Coordinates of C-alpha atoms in Angstrom, one line a residue:
Chain A
X1 CA 123.1 36.9 105.5
X2 CA 121.3 34.8 108.2
X3 CA 118.9 32.2 107.0
X4 CA 116.7 29.9 109.2
X5 CA 114.9 27.3 107.2
X6 CA 112.1 25.2 108.7
X7 CA 113.7 25.4 112.2
X8 CA 111.9 23.5 115.0
X9 CA 113.2 23.1 118.5
X10 CA 112.2 21.3 121.8
X11 CA 114.2 21.6 125.0
X12 CA 115.8 18.4 126.4
X13 CA 113.3 16.1 128.1
X14 CA 110.4 18.4 127.5
X15 CA 109.0 16.7 124.4
X16 CA 107.2 20.0 123.6
X17 CA 108.3 22.1 120.6
X18 CA 108.7 25.8 121.6
X19 CA 109.4 26.8 118.0
X20 CA 108.0 25.1 114.9
X21 CA 108.8 25.5 111.2
X22 CA 110.5 28.9 111.7
X23 CA 111.7 30.5 108.5
X24 CA 113.7 33.7 108.7
X25 CA 115.9 35.7 106.5
X26 CA 118.0 38.5 107.7
X27 CA 120.0 40.8 105.4
X28 CA 123.6 41.7 106.4
X29 CA 124.2 45.2 107.8
X30 CA 120.6 45.6 109.0
X31 CA 118.9 46.0 112.3
X32 CA 116.2 43.3 112.6
X33 CA 113.7 43.4 115.5
X34 CA 112.0 40.3 116.8
X35 CA 108.9 41.0 118.9
X36 CA 106.4 38.7 120.6
X37 CA 104.7 38.1 123.9
X38 CA 106.6 36.8 127.0
X39 CA 107.1 33.1 126.6
X40 CA 106.8 33.2 122.8
X41 CA 110.3 31.8 122.3
X42 CA 112.3 34.9 121.8
X43 CA 115.2 33.8 124.1
X44 CA 115.1 30.4 122.5
X45 CA 115.4 31.9 119.0
X46 CA 118.2 34.2 120.2
X47 CA 120.1 31.1 121.4
X48 CA 119.5 29.3 118.1
X49 CA 120.8 32.3 116.1
X50 CA 124.0 32.4 118.2
X51 CA 124.7 28.7 118.1
X52 CA 124.1 28.0 121.9
X53 CA 121.2 25.7 120.8
X54 CA 122.1 22.9 120.3
X55 CA 125.8 23.3 121.2
X56 CA 125.2 24.1 124.9
X57 CA 121.5 23.6 125.7
X58 CA 121.1 20.4 123.7
X59 CA 117.5 19.5 122.9
X60 CA 116.0 18.5 119.6
X61 CA 116.7 21.0 116.8
X62 CA 115.7 20.4 113.2
X63 CA 116.0 22.6 110.1
X64 CA 119.1 24.7 109.2
X65 CA 120.6 27.8 110.6
X66 CA 123.0 29.4 108.1
X67 CA 125.1 32.5 108.9
X68 CA 127.5 33.8 106.3
X69 CA 127.0 30.7 104.3
X70 CA 128.0 28.3 107.1
X71 CA 125.6 26.1 109.0
X72 CA 126.0 26.7 112.7
X73 CA 125.2 23.2 113.7
X74 CA 128.3 22.0 111.8
X75 CA 130.6 24.5 113.5
X76 CA 132.2 24.2 116.9
X77 CA 130.8 26.6 119.5
X78 CA 134.1 28.6 119.5
X79 CA 133.6 29.3 115.8
X80 CA 130.0 30.3 116.3
X81 CA 130.8 32.8 119.0
X82 CA 133.4 34.4 116.8
X83 CA 130.7 35.0 114.2
X84 CA 127.8 35.9 116.5
X85 CA 127.8 37.8 119.7
X86 CA 125.0 37.2 122.2
X87 CA 123.9 39.7 124.8
X88 CA 121.8 37.8 127.3
X89 CA 118.7 39.2 129.0
X90 CA 120.1 39.4 132.6
X91 CA 123.2 41.7 132.7
X92 CA 124.1 40.3 136.2
X93 CA 124.8 37.0 134.5
X94 CA 126.6 38.5 131.5
X95 CA 129.3 39.7 133.9
X96 CA 131.9 37.0 134.3
X97 CA 132.9 37.4 137.9
X98 CA 136.4 36.8 136.8
X99 CA 137.5 40.4 136.7
X100 CA 137.6 43.1 139.4
X101 CA 137.1 46.2 137.2
X102 CA 134.9 47.1 134.4
X103 CA 138.0 47.6 132.3
X104 CA 139.1 44.0 133.0
X105 CA 135.5 42.8 132.4
X106 CA 135.4 44.4 129.0
X107 CA 138.7 42.9 128.0
X108 CA 137.8 39.4 129.3
X109 CA 136.3 38.1 126.0
X110 CA 139.2 39.5 124.0
X111 CA 141.7 37.9 126.4
X112 CA 140.1 34.6 125.8
X113 CA 140.3 35.0 122.1
X114 CA 143.9 36.1 122.1
X115 CA 143.5 39.7 121.1
X116 CA 146.8 41.7 121.3
X117 CA 147.1 43.9 124.3
X118 CA 147.2 47.3 122.5
X119 CA 144.2 46.4 120.4
X120 CA 142.3 45.4 123.5
X121 CA 143.1 48.7 125.2
X122 CA 142.0 50.6 122.1
X123 CA 138.7 48.7 121.8
X124 CA 137.9 49.1 125.5
X125 CA 138.4 52.8 125.3
X126 CA 136.4 53.2 122.1
X127 CA 133.4 51.1 123.3
X128 CA 133.4 52.7 126.7
X129 CA 133.3 56.1 125.0
X130 CA 130.5 55.0 122.8
X131 CA 128.3 53.8 125.6
X132 CA 129.5 56.6 128.0
X133 CA 130.9 54.3 130.6
X134 CA 134.4 55.6 130.6
X135 CA 134.0 56.9 134.2
X136 CA 133.1 53.4 135.3
X137 CA 136.2 51.6 133.9
X138 CA 138.0 51.4 137.2
X139 CA 135.0 50.4 139.3
X140 CA 134.0 46.8 140.2
X141 CA 131.2 45.5 137.9
X142 CA 129.3 44.4 141.0
X143 CA 129.2 47.9 142.5
X144 CA 127.1 49.2 139.6
X145 CA 123.4 49.7 139.2
X146 CA 121.4 47.4 137.0
X147 CA 121.3 49.9 134.2
X148 CA 125.1 50.4 134.4
X149 CA 125.6 46.7 134.5
X150 CA 123.5 46.4 131.3
X151 CA 125.7 48.9 129.5
X152 CA 128.8 47.0 130.6
X153 CA 127.2 43.7 129.4
X154 CA 126.5 45.3 126.0
X155 CA 130.0 46.8 125.8
X156 CA 131.5 43.4 126.7
X157 CA 130.1 42.1 123.5
X158 CA 130.6 45.1 121.3
X159 CA 134.4 45.0 121.9
X160 CA 134.5 41.5 120.3
X161 CA 133.4 43.1 117.0
X162 CA 131.5 40.0 115.8
X163 CA 129.9 40.4 112.4
X164 CA 126.5 39.5 113.9
X165 CA 125.1 40.7 117.2
X166 CA 122.1 39.1 118.8
X167 CA 120.6 41.0 121.7
X168 CA 118.0 39.6 124.0
X169 CA 116.1 42.6 125.6
X170 CA 119.3 44.6 125.9
X171 CA 117.7 47.7 127.3
X172 CA 115.4 46.1 129.9
X173 CA 117.1 47.8 132.8
X174 CA 118.0 51.1 131.2
X175 CA 116.3 54.5 131.6
X176 CA 114.8 56.1 128.5
X177 CA 118.0 58.2 127.8
X178 CA 120.2 55.1 128.2
X179 CA 117.8 53.1 125.9
X180 CA 118.0 55.8 123.2
X181 CA 121.7 55.9 123.5
X182 CA 122.1 52.1 123.0
X183 CA 119.8 52.2 119.9
X184 CA 121.9 55.1 118.6
X185 CA 125.0 53.0 119.0
X186 CA 123.3 50.1 117.3
X187 CA 122.5 52.3 114.3
X188 CA 126.1 53.4 114.1
X189 CA 127.2 49.7 114.2
X190 CA 124.8 48.9 111.4
X191 CA 126.6 51.6 109.4
X192 CA 129.8 49.7 109.8
X193 CA 128.2 46.5 108.3
X194 CA 127.3 44.7 111.6
X195 CA 124.1 42.7 111.4
X196 CA 122.0 43.2 114.5
X197 CA 119.1 41.1 115.7
X198 CA 117.4 42.7 118.7
X199 CA 114.7 41.1 120.7
X200 CA 112.8 44.0 122.2
X201 CA 109.5 45.2 123.5
X202 CA 109.9 49.0 122.9
X203 CA 107.9 49.7 119.8
X204 CA 108.9 53.3 119.3
X205 CA 112.6 52.6 119.2
X206 CA 112.1 49.6 117.0
X207 CA 110.2 51.8 114.6
X208 CA 112.9 54.4 114.7
X209 CA 115.8 52.1 114.2
X210 CA 114.9 48.7 112.9
X211 CA 114.9 47.9 109.2
X212 CA 112.5 45.0 109.6
X213 CA 110.4 43.4 112.3
X214 CA 109.4 39.7 112.7
X215 CA 106.6 38.7 115.1
X216 CA 107.1 35.5 117.0
X217 CA 103.7 34.1 118.0
X218 CA 102.2 30.6 118.2
X219 CA 105.7 29.0 118.0
X220 CA 106.4 30.4 114.6
X221 CA 107.0 33.7 112.7
X222 CA 103.5 35.0 112.5
X223 CA 104.3 38.1 110.5
X224 CA 107.2 40.0 108.9
X225 CA 107.4 43.4 107.5
X226 CA 108.6 46.9 108.0
X227 CA 108.3 48.3 111.5
X228 CA 105.5 50.6 110.3
X229 CA 103.5 47.7 108.8
X230 CA 103.9 45.4 111.8
X231 CA 103.3 48.0 114.5
X232 CA 100.2 49.4 112.9
X233 CA 98.8 45.9 112.2
X234 CA 95.4 45.3 113.9
X235 CA 96.7 41.9 115.2
X236 CA 99.3 43.4 117.5
X237 CA 97.2 42.8 120.6
X238 CA 96.6 39.2 119.5
X239 CA 100.4 38.7 119.0
X240 CA 101.1 40.2 122.4
X241 CA 103.1 43.0 120.8
X242 CA 102.9 46.6 122.2
X243 CA 101.8 49.2 119.8
X244 CA 103.2 52.7 120.1
X245 CA 101.4 55.4 122.1
X246 CA 100.5 57.1 118.8
X247 CA 98.9 53.9 117.4
X248 CA 97.0 53.3 120.6
X249 CA 95.7 56.9 120.6
X250 CA 94.7 56.6 116.9
X251 CA 92.9 53.3 117.6
X252 CA 91.0 54.9 120.5
X253 CA 90.1 57.9 118.2
X254 CA 88.9 55.5 115.5
X255 CA 86.8 53.5 118.0
X256 CA 85.1 56.7 119.1
X257 CA 84.5 57.7 115.5
X258 CA 86.7 60.7 115.7
X259 CA 88.7 59.8 112.6
X260 CA 87.8 57.9 109.4
X261 CA 87.9 54.1 109.8
X262 CA 89.9 53.6 106.7
X263 CA 92.8 55.9 107.6
X264 CA 96.0 54.0 108.1
X265 CA 97.1 54.0 111.8
X266 CA 100.1 56.1 112.7
X267 CA 103.2 54.6 114.4
X268 CA 105.4 57.7 114.9
X269 CA 104.8 61.2 116.1
X270 CA 105.1 62.7 112.6
X271 CA 102.5 60.2 111.3
X272 CA 100.2 60.9 114.3
X273 CA 100.4 64.6 113.6
X274 CA 99.3 64.0 110.0
X275 CA 96.7 61.5 111.1
X276 CA 95.0 63.8 113.6
X277 CA 95.5 66.8 111.3
X278 CA 97.7 68.6 113.8
X279 CA 99.6 71.6 112.6
X280 CA 100.8 74.9 114.0
X281 CA 97.4 76.3 113.2
X282 CA 95.5 73.6 115.1
X283 CA 97.8 73.3 118.1
X284 CA 96.0 73.7 121.5
X285 CA 96.2 77.1 123.1
X286 CA 99.2 77.7 125.2
X287 CA 99.2 79.8 128.5
X288 CA 100.7 82.7 126.6
X289 CA 97.8 82.5 124.1
X290 CA 95.3 82.7 127.0
X291 CA 97.0 85.9 128.3
Chain B
X1 CA 141.0 36.9 150.2
X2 CA 138.6 39.6 149.1
X3 CA 139.2 42.8 147.3
X4 CA 138.2 44.7 150.5
X5 CA 141.3 43.6 152.3
X6 CA 143.7 44.8 149.6
X7 CA 145.4 48.1 150.5
X8 CA 146.6 49.7 147.3
X9 CA 149.5 52.0 148.1
X10 CA 151.5 51.4 144.9
X11 CA 154.6 50.6 147.0
X12 CA 157.6 48.6 145.6
X13 CA 156.1 45.6 147.5
X14 CA 152.8 46.0 145.7
X15 CA 154.6 46.3 142.4
X16 CA 156.3 42.9 142.9
X17 CA 155.1 40.1 140.7
X18 CA 152.3 38.4 142.6
X19 CA 153.8 35.0 141.9
X20 CA 157.1 36.2 143.5
X21 CA 155.2 37.1 146.6
X22 CA 153.3 33.8 146.6
X23 CA 156.5 31.8 146.3
X24 CA 158.1 33.9 149.1
X25 CA 155.1 33.1 151.3
X26 CA 155.3 29.4 150.6
X27 CA 159.1 29.3 151.1
X28 CA 158.7 31.1 154.5
X29 CA 156.1 28.6 155.4
X30 CA 158.4 25.7 154.7
X31 CA 161.4 27.3 156.4
X32 CA 159.7 28.1 159.7
X33 CA 158.1 24.6 159.9
X34 CA 161.4 22.9 158.9
X35 CA 163.4 24.9 161.5
X36 CA 161.0 25.0 164.5
X37 CA 163.1 27.2 166.8
X38 CA 161.3 30.4 167.8
X39 CA 164.2 32.6 166.8
X40 CA 164.1 31.5 163.2
X41 CA 160.5 32.7 163.0
X42 CA 161.5 35.9 164.9
X43 CA 164.3 36.6 162.4
X44 CA 161.8 36.2 159.5
X45 CA 159.2 38.5 161.1
X46 CA 161.7 41.1 162.2
X47 CA 164.1 40.9 159.3
X48 CA 161.7 40.3 156.4
X49 CA 158.0 40.8 157.2
X50 CA 158.0 44.0 159.3
X51 CA 160.4 45.8 157.0
X52 CA 158.3 44.7 154.0
X53 CA 155.2 46.0 155.7
X54 CA 156.9 49.3 156.4
X55 CA 158.0 49.7 152.8
X56 CA 154.5 48.7 151.7
X57 CA 153.0 51.3 154.0
X58 CA 150.7 48.5 155.4
X59 CA 152.2 48.3 159.0
X60 CA 148.9 49.4 160.6
X61 CA 146.6 47.1 158.7
X62 CA 149.0 44.2 159.2
X63 CA 149.1 44.7 162.9
X64 CA 145.3 45.2 163.0
X65 CA 144.3 42.3 160.8
X66 CA 147.1 40.0 162.1
X67 CA 146.4 40.9 165.7
X68 CA 142.7 40.0 165.3
X69 CA 143.6 36.6 164.0
X70 CA 146.5 35.9 166.3
X71 CA 145.4 37.1 169.7
X72 CA 142.9 34.3 170.4
X73 CA 145.3 31.7 169.0
X74 CA 148.3 32.9 171.0
X75 CA 146.3 33.3 174.3
X76 CA 144.9 29.7 174.0
X77 CA 148.3 28.3 173.0
X78 CA 150.2 29.9 175.9
X79 CA 147.4 28.8 178.4
X80 CA 147.1 25.3 177.1
X81 CA 150.8 24.5 176.5
X82 CA 152.1 26.5 179.4
X83 CA 149.8 24.9 181.9
X84 CA 149.5 21.3 180.5
X85 CA 152.8 20.6 178.7
X86 CA 153.5 16.9 179.7
X87 CA 157.3 17.0 179.7
X88 CA 157.5 20.1 181.9
X89 CA 159.9 19.8 184.9
X90 CA 161.3 23.3 185.5
X91 CA 158.5 25.1 187.5
X92 CA 158.1 28.8 186.8
X93 CA 154.9 29.4 188.7
X94 CA 152.4 27.2 190.5
X95 CA 149.0 27.7 192.0
X96 CA 147.2 24.7 193.3
X97 CA 147.0 22.1 190.5
X98 CA 147.9 24.7 187.9
X99 CA 151.6 24.9 187.1
X100 CA 153.6 26.7 184.4
X101 CA 156.8 25.1 183.3
X102 CA 159.7 26.7 181.3
X103 CA 159.5 23.7 178.9
X104 CA 155.8 24.3 178.3
X105 CA 156.4 28.0 177.7
X106 CA 159.3 27.3 175.3
X107 CA 157.1 24.9 173.4
X108 CA 154.3 27.5 173.2
X109 CA 156.9 30.1 172.1
X110 CA 158.2 27.8 169.3
X111 CA 154.7 26.9 168.0
X112 CA 153.4 30.4 168.6
X113 CA 156.3 32.1 166.7
X114 CA 155.7 29.9 163.7
X115 CA 152.0 30.7 163.7
X116 CA 152.7 34.4 164.1
X117 CA 155.1 34.2 161.2
X118 CA 152.7 32.3 159.0
X119 CA 149.7 34.5 159.7
X120 CA 151.7 37.8 159.2
X121 CA 153.2 36.6 156.0
X122 CA 149.8 35.6 154.6
X123 CA 148.1 38.8 155.7
X124 CA 150.9 40.8 154.1
X125 CA 150.4 39.0 150.8
X126 CA 146.6 39.7 150.9
X127 CA 147.2 43.4 151.8
X128 CA 149.7 44.0 149.1
X129 CA 148.3 41.8 146.2
X130 CA 145.1 42.5 144.4
X131 CA 143.4 39.1 143.9
X132 CA 142.8 39.9 140.2
X133 CA 146.5 40.5 139.7
X134 CA 147.3 37.3 141.5
X135 CA 145.0 35.3 139.3
X136 CA 146.3 36.9 136.1
X137 CA 149.9 36.2 137.2
X138 CA 149.1 32.6 138.0
X139 CA 147.4 32.2 134.7
X140 CA 150.3 33.7 132.9
X141 CA 152.6 31.3 134.9
X142 CA 150.7 28.4 133.5
X143 CA 147.7 27.8 135.8
X144 CA 144.5 26.7 134.1
X145 CA 142.3 29.7 133.3
X146 CA 139.3 27.6 134.4
X147 CA 140.9 27.1 137.9
X148 CA 141.7 30.8 138.0
X149 CA 138.1 31.6 137.1
X150 CA 136.7 29.3 139.8
X151 CA 138.8 31.2 142.5
X152 CA 138.1 34.7 141.2
X153 CA 134.4 34.2 140.6
X154 CA 133.9 32.5 144.0
X155 CA 135.5 35.5 145.7
X156 CA 133.3 38.0 143.8
X157 CA 130.0 36.1 143.5
X158 CA 129.7 35.1 147.2
X159 CA 129.0 38.7 148.2
X160 CA 126.8 39.1 145.2
X161 CA 124.7 36.1 146.2
X162 CA 124.6 37.3 149.8
X163 CA 123.0 40.5 148.4
X164 CA 120.5 38.4 146.6
X165 CA 119.7 36.5 149.8
X166 CA 119.2 39.8 151.6
X167 CA 116.8 40.9 148.7
X168 CA 114.8 37.7 149.0
X169 CA 114.5 38.2 152.8
X170 CA 113.5 41.8 152.4
X171 CA 110.9 40.8 149.8
X172 CA 109.4 38.2 152.2
X173 CA 109.5 40.7 155.1
X174 CA 107.6 43.2 152.9
X175 CA 105.0 40.5 152.6
X176 CA 104.6 40.1 156.3
X177 CA 107.3 37.6 157.3
X178 CA 108.4 38.2 160.8
X179 CA 112.1 37.5 161.4
X180 CA 112.6 36.6 165.1
X181 CA 115.6 37.7 167.1
X182 CA 116.3 34.3 168.5
X183 CA 119.0 32.8 166.2
X184 CA 117.6 29.3 166.2
X185 CA 114.0 30.5 165.4
X186 CA 115.5 32.8 162.8
X187 CA 117.2 29.9 161.1
X188 CA 113.8 28.0 161.1
X189 CA 112.0 30.9 159.5
X190 CA 114.6 31.4 156.9
X191 CA 114.8 27.8 155.7
X192 CA 112.0 28.2 153.2
X193 CA 113.8 31.1 151.6
X194 CA 116.6 28.8 150.6
X195 CA 114.5 27.3 147.8
X196 CA 114.2 30.5 145.7
X197 CA 117.8 31.4 146.5
X198 CA 119.2 28.0 145.4
X199 CA 117.0 27.7 142.4
X200 CA 117.9 31.2 141.3
X201 CA 121.5 30.4 141.7
X202 CA 121.2 27.3 139.4
X203 CA 119.5 29.5 136.8
X204 CA 122.3 32.1 137.2
X205 CA 125.0 29.5 136.8
X206 CA 123.4 28.2 133.6
X207 CA 123.0 31.7 132.1
X208 CA 126.5 32.7 133.2
X209 CA 127.9 29.6 131.5
X210 CA 126.2 30.7 128.3
X211 CA 127.5 34.3 128.7
X212 CA 131.0 33.0 129.3
X213 CA 131.0 30.8 126.2
X214 CA 129.7 33.8 124.2
X215 CA 132.9 35.6 125.2
X216 CA 135.2 32.8 124.1
X217 CA 135.9 31.2 127.5
X218 CA 136.0 27.8 125.8
X219 CA 138.3 29.0 123.0
X220 CA 141.5 27.2 122.4
X221 CA 143.3 30.3 121.2
X222 CA 146.4 31.4 123.1
X223 CA 145.1 33.8 125.8
X224 CA 146.4 37.3 126.2
X225 CA 146.1 39.7 129.1
X226 CA 145.0 43.4 129.2
X227 CA 147.3 44.3 132.0
X228 CA 151.0 43.5 131.9
X229 CA 152.2 41.7 135.1
X230 CA 155.4 43.3 136.3
X231 CA 158.4 41.0 136.4
X232 CA 162.2 41.2 136.2
X233 CA 165.2 39.0 135.9
X234 CA 165.9 39.5 139.6
X235 CA 162.5 38.3 140.5
X236 CA 162.7 35.3 138.2
X237 CA 166.0 34.4 139.9
X238 CA 164.4 35.0 143.3
X239 CA 161.6 32.6 142.5
X240 CA 164.2 29.8 142.0
X241 CA 166.4 30.8 145.0
X242 CA 163.7 31.0 147.6
X243 CA 162.4 27.5 147.1
X244 CA 166.0 26.2 147.1
X245 CA 166.6 27.9 150.4
X246 CA 163.3 26.3 151.7
X247 CA 164.4 22.9 150.4
X248 CA 167.8 23.4 152.1
X249 CA 166.1 24.2 155.4
X250 CA 164.4 20.8 155.2
X251 CA 167.3 18.8 153.9
X252 CA 170.3 20.3 155.8
X253 CA 169.0 19.4 159.4
X254 CA 168.2 15.9 158.2
X255 CA 171.7 15.4 156.8
X256 CA 173.2 17.0 159.9
X257 CA 171.3 14.5 162.1
X258 CA 172.5 11.5 160.0
X259 CA 176.1 12.6 160.1

């Protein structure tokens, strides 16, 4: 379990707290989404959860960050990274520059941690297969597109098999199919007991895959709940959180008086179908019907 | 030494341990500078480097890359030393104040042969050794992984940052920046672009540092390697014998002189 208690943080020499009194509890073997506007402190929270604050970035951190019963501030960074894997926002910078092929890049972290050679080869093959990058293994990481680099960056952390995975906007450069695939892989990882904390902006995928969402706004956790509760909350605009297309359409319909004001807003397609009373009988006419 | 210069033919020379090839290069370097006669370098080139290039199927690239480097050096050397060698007495050719002496030509030959040998040996190493393999082999041989990382990342990130500079320039051109043809004026126009590039690089370095640590770069665990570096008893012996030959090439002439 991950537990943050009364965590506040200010970057070095800034004097301004970017997070204040953050309390967070994340159950093991779950996918937790953290949403919030740009500049709300998501990247900062990701670094706190992975131990890089205060070990690398320094600054003023108060409160406690406990993962698996151990306070990260009392652990050396090497011990933190063996517990928590961090996928940073920019895949270009996740690539080490120390290896000349994607295969070598994926193995880089395992080499640093002393993983046996056979085990490394097996993990590289497995993760490359999961993320469908097997055909890229012998190419240079710097010859890849942004989306391909992002998959390599994710794969480079998945091979480390850390019990906790913190991902800061891991699908920002992926196309819709790639994004769905990554979330599918995360769901499979959850099934193996990995705890995943994902900082994302894509509400439909969070609704489909996350167990719980936390909203970061006003330097603290402004709301927590199931994805359905959070994404249909009337305060999403105020928090700077995107609602799904179904919720937006339902809000518009409600504003125009087309649906009852008290009906709960839908988040997914299935809920929207029920909300708008769609069914096979009420579907719009197709060209075949017109003929 | 970039990846682009590596010619992967999978030959026996390619399959040698990179450290063996590096030790061979350094030994050749010491030998040809310790024994400055042109024929020593000629023996190394004809007896070692060219056969190795043929076996490595890199003869063409070796001549092409080596030639591009050597041609201007050799031409300047022959002209300067041949025409201006101070101790020259035996005239070979004279035209006005210009004179070519056999002593000057011999000096140019001795120096030129060493440079040819050194350049061809270095180019052959680059053509037959993937930089990643060289770094892995050096790390396995005991070099600090951090030092190895500095070399590897520099080789790879410079082209990446060049692409970023091109992207910044394109972005500015799309917003109306005119880039003049005159090189001096072009430098003047591009100076303001250095700010975003350098600041971006600092951010990248900080982020990359975080990403590296996230992958255990600072770990004190004993490192392993995905790819096995080829090695053999014969090569291990050769890595001792070659430096010994080089040391002998330095010491024997000195002892000979004293005796």
